[in-house]
PDB file of N, CA and C in Angstrom:
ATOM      1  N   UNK A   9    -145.564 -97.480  31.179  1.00  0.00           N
ATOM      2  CA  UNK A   9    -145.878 -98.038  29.882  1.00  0.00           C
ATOM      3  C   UNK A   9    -144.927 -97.432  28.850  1.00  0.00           C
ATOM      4  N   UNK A  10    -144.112 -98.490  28.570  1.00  0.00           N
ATOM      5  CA  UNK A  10    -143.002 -98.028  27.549  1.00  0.00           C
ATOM      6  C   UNK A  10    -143.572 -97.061  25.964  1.00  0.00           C
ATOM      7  N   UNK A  11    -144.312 -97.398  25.815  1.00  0.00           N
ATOM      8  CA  UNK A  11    -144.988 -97.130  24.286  1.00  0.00           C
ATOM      9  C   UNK A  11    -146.060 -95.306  24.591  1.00  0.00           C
ATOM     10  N   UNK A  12    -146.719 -95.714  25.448  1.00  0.00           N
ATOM     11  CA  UNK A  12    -146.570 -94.027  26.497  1.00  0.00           C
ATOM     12  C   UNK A  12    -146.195 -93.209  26.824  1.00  0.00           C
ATOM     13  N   UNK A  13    -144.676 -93.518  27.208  1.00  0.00           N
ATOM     14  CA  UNK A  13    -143.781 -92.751  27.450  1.00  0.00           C
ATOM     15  C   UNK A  13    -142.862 -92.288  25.865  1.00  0.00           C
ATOM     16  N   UNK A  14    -143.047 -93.190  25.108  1.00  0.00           N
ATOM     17  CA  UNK A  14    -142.013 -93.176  23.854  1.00  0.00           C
ATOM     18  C   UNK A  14    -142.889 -91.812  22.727  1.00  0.00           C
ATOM     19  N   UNK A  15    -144.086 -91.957  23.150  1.00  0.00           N
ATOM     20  CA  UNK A  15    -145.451 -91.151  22.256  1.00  0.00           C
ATOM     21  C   UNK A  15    -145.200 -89.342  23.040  1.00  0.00           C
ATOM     22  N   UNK A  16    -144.874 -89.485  24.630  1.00  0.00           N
ATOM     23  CA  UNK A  16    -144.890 -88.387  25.015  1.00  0.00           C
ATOM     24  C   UNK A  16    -143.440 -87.542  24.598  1.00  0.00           C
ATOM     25  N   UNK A  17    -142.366 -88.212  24.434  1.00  0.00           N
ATOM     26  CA  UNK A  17    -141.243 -88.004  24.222  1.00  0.00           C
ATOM     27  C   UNK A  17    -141.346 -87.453  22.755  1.00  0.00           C
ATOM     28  N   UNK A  18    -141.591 -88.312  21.461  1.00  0.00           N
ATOM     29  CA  UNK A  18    -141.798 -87.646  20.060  1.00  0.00           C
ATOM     30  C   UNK A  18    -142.927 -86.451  19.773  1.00  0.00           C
ATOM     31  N   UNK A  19    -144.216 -86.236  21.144  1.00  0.00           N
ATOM     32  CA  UNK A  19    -144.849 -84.954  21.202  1.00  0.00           C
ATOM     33  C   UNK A  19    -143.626 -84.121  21.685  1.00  0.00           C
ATOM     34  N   UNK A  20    -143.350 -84.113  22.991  1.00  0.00           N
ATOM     35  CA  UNK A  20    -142.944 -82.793  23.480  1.00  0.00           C
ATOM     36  C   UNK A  20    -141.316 -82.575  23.917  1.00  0.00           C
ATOM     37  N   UNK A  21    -140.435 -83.907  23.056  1.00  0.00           N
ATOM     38  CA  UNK A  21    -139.032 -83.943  23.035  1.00  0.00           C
ATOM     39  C   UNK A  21    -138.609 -83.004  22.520  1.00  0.00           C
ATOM     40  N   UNK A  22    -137.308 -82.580  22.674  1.00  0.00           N
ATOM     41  CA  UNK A  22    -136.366 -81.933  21.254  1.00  0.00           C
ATOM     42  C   UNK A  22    -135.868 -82.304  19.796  1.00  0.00           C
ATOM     43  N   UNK A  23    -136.220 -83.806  20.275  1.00  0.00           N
ATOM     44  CA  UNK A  23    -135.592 -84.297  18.876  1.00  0.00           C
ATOM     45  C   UNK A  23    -134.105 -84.033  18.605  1.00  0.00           C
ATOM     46  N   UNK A  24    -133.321 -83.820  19.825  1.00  0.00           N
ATOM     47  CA  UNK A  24    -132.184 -83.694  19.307  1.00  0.00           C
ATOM     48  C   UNK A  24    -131.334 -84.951  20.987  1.00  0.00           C
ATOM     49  N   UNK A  25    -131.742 -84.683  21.668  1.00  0.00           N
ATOM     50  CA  UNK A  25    -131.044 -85.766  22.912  1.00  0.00           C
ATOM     51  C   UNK A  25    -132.204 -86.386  23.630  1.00  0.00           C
ATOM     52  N   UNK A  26    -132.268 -87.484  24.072  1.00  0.00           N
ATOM     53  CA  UNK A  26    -133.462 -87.757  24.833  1.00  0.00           C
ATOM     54  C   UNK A  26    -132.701 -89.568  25.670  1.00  0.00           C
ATOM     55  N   UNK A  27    -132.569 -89.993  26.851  1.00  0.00           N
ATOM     56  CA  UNK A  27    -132.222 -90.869  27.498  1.00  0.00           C
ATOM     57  C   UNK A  27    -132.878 -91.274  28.552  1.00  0.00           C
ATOM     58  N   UNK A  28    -132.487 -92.319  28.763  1.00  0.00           N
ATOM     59  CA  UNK A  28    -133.374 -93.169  29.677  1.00  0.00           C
ATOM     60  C   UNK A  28    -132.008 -93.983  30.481  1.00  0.00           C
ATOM     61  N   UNK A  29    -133.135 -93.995  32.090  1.00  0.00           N
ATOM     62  CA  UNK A  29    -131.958 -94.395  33.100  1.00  0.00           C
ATOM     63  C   UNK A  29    -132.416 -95.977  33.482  1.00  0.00           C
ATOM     64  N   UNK A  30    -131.910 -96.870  33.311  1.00  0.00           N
ATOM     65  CA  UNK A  30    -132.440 -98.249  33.850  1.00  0.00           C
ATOM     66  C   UNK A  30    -131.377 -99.525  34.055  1.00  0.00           C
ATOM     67  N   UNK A  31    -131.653-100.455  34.663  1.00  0.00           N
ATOM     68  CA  UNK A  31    -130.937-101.807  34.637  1.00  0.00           C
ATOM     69  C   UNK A  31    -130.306-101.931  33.621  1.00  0.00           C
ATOM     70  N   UNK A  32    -128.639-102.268  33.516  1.00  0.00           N
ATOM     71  CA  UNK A  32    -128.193-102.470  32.528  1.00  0.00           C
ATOM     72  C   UNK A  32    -128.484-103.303  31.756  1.00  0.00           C
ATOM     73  N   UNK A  33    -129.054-104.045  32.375  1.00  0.00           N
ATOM     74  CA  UNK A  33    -129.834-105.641  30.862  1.00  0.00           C
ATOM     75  C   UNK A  33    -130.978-105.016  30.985  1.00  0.00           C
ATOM     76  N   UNK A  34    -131.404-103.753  30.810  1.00  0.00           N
ATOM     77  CA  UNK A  34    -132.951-103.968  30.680  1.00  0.00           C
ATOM     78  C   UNK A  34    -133.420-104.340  29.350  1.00  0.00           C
ATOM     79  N   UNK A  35    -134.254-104.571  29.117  1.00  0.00           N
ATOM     80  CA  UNK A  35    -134.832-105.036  27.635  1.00  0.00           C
ATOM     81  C   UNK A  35    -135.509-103.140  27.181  1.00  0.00           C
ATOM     82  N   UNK A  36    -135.865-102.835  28.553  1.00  0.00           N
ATOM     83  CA  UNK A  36    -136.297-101.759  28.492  1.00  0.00           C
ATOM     84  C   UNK A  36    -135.752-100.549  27.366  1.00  0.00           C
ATOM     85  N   UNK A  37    -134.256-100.630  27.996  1.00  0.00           N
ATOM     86  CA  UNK A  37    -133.256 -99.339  27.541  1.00  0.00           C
ATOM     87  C   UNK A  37    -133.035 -99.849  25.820  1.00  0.00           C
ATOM     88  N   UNK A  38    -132.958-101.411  25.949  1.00  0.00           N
ATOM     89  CA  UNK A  38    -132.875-101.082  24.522  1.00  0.00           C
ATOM     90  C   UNK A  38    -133.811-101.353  23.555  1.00  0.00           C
ATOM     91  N   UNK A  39    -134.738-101.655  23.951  1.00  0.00           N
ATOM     92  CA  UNK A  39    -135.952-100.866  23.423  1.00  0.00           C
ATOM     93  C   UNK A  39    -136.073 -99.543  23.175  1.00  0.00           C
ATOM     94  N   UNK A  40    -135.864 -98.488  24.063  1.00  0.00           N
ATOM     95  CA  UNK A  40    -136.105 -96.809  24.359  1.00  0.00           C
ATOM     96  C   UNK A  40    -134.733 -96.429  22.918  1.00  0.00           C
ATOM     97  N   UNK A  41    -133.772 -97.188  22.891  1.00  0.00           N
ATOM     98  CA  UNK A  41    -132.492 -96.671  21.838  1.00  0.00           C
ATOM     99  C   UNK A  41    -133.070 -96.951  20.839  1.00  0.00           C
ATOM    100  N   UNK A  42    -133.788 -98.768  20.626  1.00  0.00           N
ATOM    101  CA  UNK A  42    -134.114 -98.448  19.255  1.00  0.00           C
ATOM    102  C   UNK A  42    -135.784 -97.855  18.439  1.00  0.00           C
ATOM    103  N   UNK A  43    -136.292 -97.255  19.470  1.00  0.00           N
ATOM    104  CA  UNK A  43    -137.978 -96.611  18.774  1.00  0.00           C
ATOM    105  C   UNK A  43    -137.845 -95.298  19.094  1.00  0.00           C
ATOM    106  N   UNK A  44    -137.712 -94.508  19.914  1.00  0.00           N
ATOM    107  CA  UNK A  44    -136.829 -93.028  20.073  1.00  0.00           C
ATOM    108  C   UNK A  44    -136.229 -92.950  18.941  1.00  0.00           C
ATOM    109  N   UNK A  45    -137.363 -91.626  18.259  1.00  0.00           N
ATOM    110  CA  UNK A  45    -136.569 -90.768  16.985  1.00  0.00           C
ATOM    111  C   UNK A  45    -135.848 -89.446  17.868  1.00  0.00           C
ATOM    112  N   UNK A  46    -135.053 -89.542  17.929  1.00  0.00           N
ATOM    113  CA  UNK A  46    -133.791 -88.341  18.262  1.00  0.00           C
ATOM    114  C   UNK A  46    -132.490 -88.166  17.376  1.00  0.00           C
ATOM    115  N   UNK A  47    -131.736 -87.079  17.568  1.00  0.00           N
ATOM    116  CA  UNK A  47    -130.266 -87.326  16.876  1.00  0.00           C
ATOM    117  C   UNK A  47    -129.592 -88.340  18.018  1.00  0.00           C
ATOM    118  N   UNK A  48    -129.457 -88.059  18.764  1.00  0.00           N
ATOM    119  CA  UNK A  48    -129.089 -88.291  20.216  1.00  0.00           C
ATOM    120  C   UNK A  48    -130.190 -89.611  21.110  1.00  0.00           C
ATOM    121  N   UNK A  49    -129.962 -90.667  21.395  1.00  0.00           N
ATOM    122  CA  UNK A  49    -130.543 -91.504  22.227  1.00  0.00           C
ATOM    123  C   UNK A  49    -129.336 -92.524  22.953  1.00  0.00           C
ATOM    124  N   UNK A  50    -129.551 -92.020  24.347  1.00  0.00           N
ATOM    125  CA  UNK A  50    -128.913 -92.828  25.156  1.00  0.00           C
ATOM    126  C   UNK A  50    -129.422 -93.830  26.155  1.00  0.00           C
ATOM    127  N   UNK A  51    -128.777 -94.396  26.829  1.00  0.00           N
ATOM    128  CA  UNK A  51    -129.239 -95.395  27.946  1.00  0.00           C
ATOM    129  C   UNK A  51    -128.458 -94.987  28.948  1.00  0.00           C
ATOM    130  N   UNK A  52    -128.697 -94.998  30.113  1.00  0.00           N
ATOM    131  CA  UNK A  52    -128.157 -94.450  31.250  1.00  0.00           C
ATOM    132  C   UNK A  52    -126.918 -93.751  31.198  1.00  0.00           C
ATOM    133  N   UNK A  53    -127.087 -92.440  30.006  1.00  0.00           N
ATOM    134  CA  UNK A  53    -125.781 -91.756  30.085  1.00  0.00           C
ATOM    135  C   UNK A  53    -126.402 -89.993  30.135  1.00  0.00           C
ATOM    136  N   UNK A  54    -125.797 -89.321  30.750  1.00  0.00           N
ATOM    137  CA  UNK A  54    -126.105 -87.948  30.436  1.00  0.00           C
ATOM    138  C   UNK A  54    -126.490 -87.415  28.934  1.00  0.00           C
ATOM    139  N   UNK A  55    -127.614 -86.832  29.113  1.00  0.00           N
ATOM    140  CA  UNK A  55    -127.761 -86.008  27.133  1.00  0.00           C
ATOM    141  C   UNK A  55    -126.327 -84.881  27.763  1.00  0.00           C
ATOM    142  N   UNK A  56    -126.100 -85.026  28.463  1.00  0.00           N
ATOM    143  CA  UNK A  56    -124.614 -83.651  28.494  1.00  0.00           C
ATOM    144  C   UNK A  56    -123.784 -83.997  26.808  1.00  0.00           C
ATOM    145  N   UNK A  57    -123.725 -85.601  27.478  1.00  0.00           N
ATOM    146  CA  UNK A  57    -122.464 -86.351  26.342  1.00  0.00           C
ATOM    147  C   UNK A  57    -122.979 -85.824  24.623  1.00  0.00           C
ATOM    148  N   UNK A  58    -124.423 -85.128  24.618  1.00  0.00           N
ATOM    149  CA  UNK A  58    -124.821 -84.793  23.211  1.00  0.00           C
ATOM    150  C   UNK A  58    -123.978 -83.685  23.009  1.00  0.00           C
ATOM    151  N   UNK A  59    -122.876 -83.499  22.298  1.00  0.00           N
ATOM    152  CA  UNK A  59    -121.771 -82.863  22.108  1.00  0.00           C
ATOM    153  C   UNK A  59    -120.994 -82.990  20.923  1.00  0.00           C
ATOM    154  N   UNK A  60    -120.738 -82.048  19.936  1.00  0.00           N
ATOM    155  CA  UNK A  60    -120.046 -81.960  18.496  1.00  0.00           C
ATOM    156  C   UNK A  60    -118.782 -82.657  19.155  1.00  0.00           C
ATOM    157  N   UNK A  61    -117.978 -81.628  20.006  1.00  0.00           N
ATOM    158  CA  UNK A  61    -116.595 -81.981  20.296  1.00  0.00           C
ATOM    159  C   UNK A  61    -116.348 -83.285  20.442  1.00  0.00           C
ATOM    160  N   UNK A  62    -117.294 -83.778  21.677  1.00  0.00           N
ATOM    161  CA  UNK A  62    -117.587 -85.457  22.164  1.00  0.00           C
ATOM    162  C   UNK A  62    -117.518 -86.380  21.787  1.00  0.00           C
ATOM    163  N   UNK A  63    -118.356 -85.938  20.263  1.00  0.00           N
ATOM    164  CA  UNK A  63    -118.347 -87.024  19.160  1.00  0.00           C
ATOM    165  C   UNK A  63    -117.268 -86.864  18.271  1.00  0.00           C
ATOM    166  N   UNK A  64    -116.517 -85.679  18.525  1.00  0.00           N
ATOM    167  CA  UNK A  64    -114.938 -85.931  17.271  1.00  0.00           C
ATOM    168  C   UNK A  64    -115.189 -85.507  16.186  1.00  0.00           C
ATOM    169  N   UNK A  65    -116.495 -84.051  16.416  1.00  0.00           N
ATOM    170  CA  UNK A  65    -116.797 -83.070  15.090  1.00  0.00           C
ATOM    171  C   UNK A  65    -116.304 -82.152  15.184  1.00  0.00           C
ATOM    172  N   UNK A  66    -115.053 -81.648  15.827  1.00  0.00           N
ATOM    173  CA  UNK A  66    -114.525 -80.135  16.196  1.00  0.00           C
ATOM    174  C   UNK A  66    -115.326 -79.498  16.978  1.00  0.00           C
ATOM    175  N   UNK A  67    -114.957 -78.381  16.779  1.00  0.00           N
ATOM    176  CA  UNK A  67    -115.640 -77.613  17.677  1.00  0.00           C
ATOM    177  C   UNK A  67    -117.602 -77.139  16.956  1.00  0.00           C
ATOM    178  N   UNK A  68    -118.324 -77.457  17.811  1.00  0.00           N
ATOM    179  CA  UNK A  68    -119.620 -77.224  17.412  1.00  0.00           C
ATOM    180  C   UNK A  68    -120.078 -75.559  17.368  1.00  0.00           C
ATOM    181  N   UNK A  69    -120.526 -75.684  16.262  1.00  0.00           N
ATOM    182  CA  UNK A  69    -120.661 -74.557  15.672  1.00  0.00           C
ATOM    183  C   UNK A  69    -122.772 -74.571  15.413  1.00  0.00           C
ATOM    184  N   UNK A  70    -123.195 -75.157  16.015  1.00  0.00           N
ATOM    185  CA  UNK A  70    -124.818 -75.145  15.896  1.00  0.00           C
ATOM    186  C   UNK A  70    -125.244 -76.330  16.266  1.00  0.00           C
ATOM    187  N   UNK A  71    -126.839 -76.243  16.237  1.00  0.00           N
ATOM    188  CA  UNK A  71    -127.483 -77.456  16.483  1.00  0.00           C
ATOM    189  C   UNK A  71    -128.458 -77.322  15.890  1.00  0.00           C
ATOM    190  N   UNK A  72    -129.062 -78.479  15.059  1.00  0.00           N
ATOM    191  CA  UNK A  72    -129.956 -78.892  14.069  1.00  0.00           C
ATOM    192  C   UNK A  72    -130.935 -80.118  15.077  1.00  0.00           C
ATOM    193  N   UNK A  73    -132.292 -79.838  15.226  1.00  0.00           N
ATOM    194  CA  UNK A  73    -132.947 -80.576  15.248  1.00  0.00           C
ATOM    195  C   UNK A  73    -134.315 -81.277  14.173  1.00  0.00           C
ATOM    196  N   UNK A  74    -133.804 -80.919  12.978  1.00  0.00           N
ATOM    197  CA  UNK A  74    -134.256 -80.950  11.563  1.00  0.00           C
ATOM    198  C   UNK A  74    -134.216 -82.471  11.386  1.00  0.00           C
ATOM    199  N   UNK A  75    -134.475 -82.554  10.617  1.00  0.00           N
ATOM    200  CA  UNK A  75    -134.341 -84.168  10.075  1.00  0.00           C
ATOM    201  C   UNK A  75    -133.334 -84.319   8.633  1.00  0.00           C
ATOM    202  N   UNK A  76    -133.453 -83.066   8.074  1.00  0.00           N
ATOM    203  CA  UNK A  76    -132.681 -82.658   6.809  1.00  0.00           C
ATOM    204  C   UNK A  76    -131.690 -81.545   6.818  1.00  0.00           C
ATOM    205  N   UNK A  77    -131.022 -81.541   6.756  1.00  0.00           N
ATOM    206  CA  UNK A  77    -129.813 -82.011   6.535  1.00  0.00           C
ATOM    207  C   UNK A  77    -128.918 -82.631   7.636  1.00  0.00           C
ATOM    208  N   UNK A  78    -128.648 -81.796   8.272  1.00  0.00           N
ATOM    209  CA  UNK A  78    -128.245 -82.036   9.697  1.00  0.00           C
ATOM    210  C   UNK A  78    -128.697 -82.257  10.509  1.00  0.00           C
ATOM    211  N   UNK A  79    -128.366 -83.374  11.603  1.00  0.00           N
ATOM    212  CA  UNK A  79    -129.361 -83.201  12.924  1.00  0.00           C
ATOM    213  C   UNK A  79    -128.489 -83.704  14.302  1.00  0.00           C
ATOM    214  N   UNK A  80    -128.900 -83.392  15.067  1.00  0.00           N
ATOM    215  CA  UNK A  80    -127.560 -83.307  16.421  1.00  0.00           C
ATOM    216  C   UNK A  80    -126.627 -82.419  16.478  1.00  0.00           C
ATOM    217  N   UNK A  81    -125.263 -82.230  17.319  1.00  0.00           N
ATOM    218  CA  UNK A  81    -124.739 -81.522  17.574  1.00  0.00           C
ATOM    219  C   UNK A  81    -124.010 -81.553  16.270  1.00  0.00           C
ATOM    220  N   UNK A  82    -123.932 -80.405  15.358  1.00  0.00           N
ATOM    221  CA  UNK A  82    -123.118 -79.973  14.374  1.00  0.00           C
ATOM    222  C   UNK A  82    -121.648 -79.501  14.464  1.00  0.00           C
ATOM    223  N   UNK A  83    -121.510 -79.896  13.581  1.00  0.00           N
ATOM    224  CA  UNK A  83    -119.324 -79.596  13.290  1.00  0.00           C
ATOM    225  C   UNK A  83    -119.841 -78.542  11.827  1.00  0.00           C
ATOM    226  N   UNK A  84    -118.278 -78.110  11.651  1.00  0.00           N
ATOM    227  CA  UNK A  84    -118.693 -77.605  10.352  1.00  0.00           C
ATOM    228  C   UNK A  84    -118.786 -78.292   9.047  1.00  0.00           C
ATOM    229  N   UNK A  85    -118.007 -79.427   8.981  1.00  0.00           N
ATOM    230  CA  UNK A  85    -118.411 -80.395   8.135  1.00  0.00           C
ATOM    231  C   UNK A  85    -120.234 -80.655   7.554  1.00  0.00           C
ATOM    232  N   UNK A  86    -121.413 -80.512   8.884  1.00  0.00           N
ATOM    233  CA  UNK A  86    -122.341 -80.961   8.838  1.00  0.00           C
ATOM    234  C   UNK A  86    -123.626 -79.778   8.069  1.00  0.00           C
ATOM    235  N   UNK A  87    -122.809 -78.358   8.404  1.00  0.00           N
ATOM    236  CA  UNK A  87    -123.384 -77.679   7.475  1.00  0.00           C
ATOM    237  C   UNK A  87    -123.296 -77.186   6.166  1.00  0.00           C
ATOM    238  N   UNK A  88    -122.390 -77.977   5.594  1.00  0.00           N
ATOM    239  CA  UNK A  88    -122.046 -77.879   4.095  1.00  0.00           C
ATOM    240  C   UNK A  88    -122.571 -79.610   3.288  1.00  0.00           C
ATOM    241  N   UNK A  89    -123.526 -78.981   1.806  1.00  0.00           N
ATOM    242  CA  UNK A  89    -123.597 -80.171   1.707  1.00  0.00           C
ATOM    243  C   UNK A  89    -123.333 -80.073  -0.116  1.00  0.00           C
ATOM    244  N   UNK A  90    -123.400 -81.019  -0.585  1.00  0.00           N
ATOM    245  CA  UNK A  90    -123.132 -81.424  -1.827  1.00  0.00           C
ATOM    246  C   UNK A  90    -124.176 -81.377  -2.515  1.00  0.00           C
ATOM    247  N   UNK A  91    -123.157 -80.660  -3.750  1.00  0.00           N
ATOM    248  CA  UNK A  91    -124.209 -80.105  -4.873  1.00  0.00           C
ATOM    249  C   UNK A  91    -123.995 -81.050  -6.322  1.00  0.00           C
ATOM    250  N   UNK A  92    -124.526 -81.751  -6.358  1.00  0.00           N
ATOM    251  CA  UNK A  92    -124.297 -82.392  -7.681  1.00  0.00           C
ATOM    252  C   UNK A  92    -124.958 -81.948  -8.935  1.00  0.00           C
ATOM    253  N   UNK A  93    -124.081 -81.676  -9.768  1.00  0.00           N
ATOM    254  CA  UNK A  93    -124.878 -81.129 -11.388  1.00  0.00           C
ATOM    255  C   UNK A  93    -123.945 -81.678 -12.327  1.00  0.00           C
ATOM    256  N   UNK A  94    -125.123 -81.618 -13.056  1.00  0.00           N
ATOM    257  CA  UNK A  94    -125.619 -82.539 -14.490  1.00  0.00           C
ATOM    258  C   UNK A  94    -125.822 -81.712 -15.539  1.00  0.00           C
ATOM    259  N   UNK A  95    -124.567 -81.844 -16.444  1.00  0.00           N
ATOM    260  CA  UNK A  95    -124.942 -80.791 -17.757  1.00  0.00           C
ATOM    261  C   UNK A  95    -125.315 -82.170 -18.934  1.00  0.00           C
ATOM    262  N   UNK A  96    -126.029 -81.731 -20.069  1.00  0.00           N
ATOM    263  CA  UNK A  96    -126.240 -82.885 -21.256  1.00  0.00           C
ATOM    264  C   UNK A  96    -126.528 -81.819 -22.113  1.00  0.00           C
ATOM    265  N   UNK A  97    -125.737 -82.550 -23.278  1.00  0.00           N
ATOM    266  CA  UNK A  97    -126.109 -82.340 -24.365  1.00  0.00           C
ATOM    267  C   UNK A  97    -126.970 -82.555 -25.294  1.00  0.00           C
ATOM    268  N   UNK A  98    -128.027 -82.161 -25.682  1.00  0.00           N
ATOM    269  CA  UNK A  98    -129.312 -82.473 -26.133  1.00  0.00           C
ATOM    270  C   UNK A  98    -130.243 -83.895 -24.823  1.00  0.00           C
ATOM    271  N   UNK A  99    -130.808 -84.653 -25.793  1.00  0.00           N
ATOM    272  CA  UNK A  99    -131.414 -85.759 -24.495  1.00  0.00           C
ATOM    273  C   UNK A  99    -130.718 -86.671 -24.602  1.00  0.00           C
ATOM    274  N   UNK A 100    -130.539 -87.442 -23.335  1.00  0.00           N
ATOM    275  CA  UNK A 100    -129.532 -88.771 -23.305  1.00  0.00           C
ATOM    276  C   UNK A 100    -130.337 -89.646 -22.628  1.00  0.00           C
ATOM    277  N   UNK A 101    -130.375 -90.959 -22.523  1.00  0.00           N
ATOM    278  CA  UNK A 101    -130.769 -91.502 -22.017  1.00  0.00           C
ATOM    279  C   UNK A 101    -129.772 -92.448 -21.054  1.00  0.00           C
ATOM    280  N   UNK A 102    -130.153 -93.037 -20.032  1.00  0.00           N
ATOM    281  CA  UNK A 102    -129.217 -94.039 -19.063  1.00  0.00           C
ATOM    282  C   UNK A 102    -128.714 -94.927 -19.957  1.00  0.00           C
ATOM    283  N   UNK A 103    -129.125 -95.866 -21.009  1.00  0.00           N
ATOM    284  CA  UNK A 103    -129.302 -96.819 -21.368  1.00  0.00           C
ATOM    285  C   UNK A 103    -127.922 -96.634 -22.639  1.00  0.00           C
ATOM    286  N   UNK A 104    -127.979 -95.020 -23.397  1.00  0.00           N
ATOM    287  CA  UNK A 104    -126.704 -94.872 -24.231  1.00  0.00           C
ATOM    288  C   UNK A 104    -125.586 -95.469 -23.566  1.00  0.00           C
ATOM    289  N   UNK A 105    -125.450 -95.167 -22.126  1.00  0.00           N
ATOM    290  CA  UNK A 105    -123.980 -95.301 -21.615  1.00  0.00           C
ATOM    291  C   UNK A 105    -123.508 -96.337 -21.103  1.00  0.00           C
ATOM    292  N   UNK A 106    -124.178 -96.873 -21.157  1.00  0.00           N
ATOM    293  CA  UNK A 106    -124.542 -98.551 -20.564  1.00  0.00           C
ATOM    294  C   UNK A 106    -123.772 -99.865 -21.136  1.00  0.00           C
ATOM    295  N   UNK A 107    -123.943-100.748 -20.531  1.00  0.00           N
ATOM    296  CA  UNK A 107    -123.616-101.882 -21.921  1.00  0.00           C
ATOM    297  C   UNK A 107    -122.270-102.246 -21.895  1.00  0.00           C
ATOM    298  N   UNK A 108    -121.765-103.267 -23.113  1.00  0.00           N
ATOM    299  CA  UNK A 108    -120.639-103.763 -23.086  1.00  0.00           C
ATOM    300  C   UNK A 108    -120.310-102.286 -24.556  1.00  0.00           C
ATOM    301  N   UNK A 109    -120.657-102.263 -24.946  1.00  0.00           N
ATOM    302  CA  UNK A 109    -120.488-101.051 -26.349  1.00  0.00           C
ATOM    303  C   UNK A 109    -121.434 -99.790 -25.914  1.00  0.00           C
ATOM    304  N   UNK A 110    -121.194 -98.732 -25.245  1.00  0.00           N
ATOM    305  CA  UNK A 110    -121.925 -97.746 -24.923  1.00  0.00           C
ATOM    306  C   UNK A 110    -121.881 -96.668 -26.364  1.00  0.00           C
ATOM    307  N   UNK A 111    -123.019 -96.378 -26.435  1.00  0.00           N
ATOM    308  CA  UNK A 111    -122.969 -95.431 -27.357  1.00  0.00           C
ATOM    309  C   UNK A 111    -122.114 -94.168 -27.354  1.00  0.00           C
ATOM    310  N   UNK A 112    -122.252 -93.384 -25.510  1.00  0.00           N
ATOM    311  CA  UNK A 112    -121.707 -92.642 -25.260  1.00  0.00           C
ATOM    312  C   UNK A 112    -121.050 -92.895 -23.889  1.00  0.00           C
ATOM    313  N   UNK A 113    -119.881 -91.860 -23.304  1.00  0.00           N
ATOM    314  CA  UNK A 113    -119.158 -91.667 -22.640  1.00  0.00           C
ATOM    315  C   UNK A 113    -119.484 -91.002 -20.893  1.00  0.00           C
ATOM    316  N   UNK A 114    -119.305 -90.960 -20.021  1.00  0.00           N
ATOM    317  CA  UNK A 114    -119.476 -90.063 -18.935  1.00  0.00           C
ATOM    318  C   UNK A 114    -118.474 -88.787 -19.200  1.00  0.00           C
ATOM    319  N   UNK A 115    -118.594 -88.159 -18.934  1.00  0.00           N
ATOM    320  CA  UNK A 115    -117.561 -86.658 -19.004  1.00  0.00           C
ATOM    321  C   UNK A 115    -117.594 -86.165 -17.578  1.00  0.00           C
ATOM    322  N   UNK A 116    -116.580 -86.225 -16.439  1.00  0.00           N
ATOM    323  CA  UNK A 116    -116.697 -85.119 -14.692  1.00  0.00           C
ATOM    324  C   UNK A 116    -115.729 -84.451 -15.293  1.00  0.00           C
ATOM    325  N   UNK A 117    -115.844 -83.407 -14.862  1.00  0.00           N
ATOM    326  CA  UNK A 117    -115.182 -82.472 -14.531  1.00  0.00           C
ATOM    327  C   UNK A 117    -115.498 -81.176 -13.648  1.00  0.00           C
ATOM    328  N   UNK A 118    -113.945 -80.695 -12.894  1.00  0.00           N
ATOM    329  CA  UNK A 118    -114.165 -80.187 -12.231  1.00  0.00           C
ATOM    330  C   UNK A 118    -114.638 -78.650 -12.233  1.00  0.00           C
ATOM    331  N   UNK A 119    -115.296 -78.424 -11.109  1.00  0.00           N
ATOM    332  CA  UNK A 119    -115.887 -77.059 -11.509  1.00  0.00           C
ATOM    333  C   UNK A 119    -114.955 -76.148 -10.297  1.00  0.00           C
TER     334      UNK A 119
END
């Protein structure tokens, strides 16, 4: 029972590789790719292939089975993330900057 097996897998998986071996037309396998929460879901391929290098992230440097930020085999790219900030001057609203005549301007710069 596909839906059985998919319930035992999100209890006591890793959440990071999880595959299934079957008929290449099965309806089965791709079913199992698309309801399988993993980083990693295959159809008749080794979880070996769950691999930073494999996938063309350098050399793997960790593994995240998180949901946030990272998840699967990590590069170093995957543990750095972006910090966006927002300075204002007194209160602004979306709506100043807007428009065919904005009241005010955007300002980036780099930090």
């Amino acid at each position: 029972n596909m839906d059985e097996a998919i319930d035992w897998i999100h209890k006591y998986g890793s959440g990071h590789t999880e595959s299934i071996v079957c008929a290449e037309d099965s309806d089965a396998g791709e079913e199992f790719l698309q309801r399988v929460d993993a980083a990693c879901v295959f159809k008749n391929a080794s979880t070996r292939f769950a691999d930073g290098f494999r996938f063309g992230l350098g050399a793997e440097v960790g593994i995240s089975t998180g949901r946030i930020h990272a998840r699967g085999p990590v590069g170093v790219e995957g543990l750095l993330t972006v910090k966006w900030q927002l300075r204002s001057s007194g209160i602004n609203t979306v709506t100043e900057y807007g428009g065919d005549n904005p009241q005010k301007v955007y300002t980036h710069k780099e930090l």
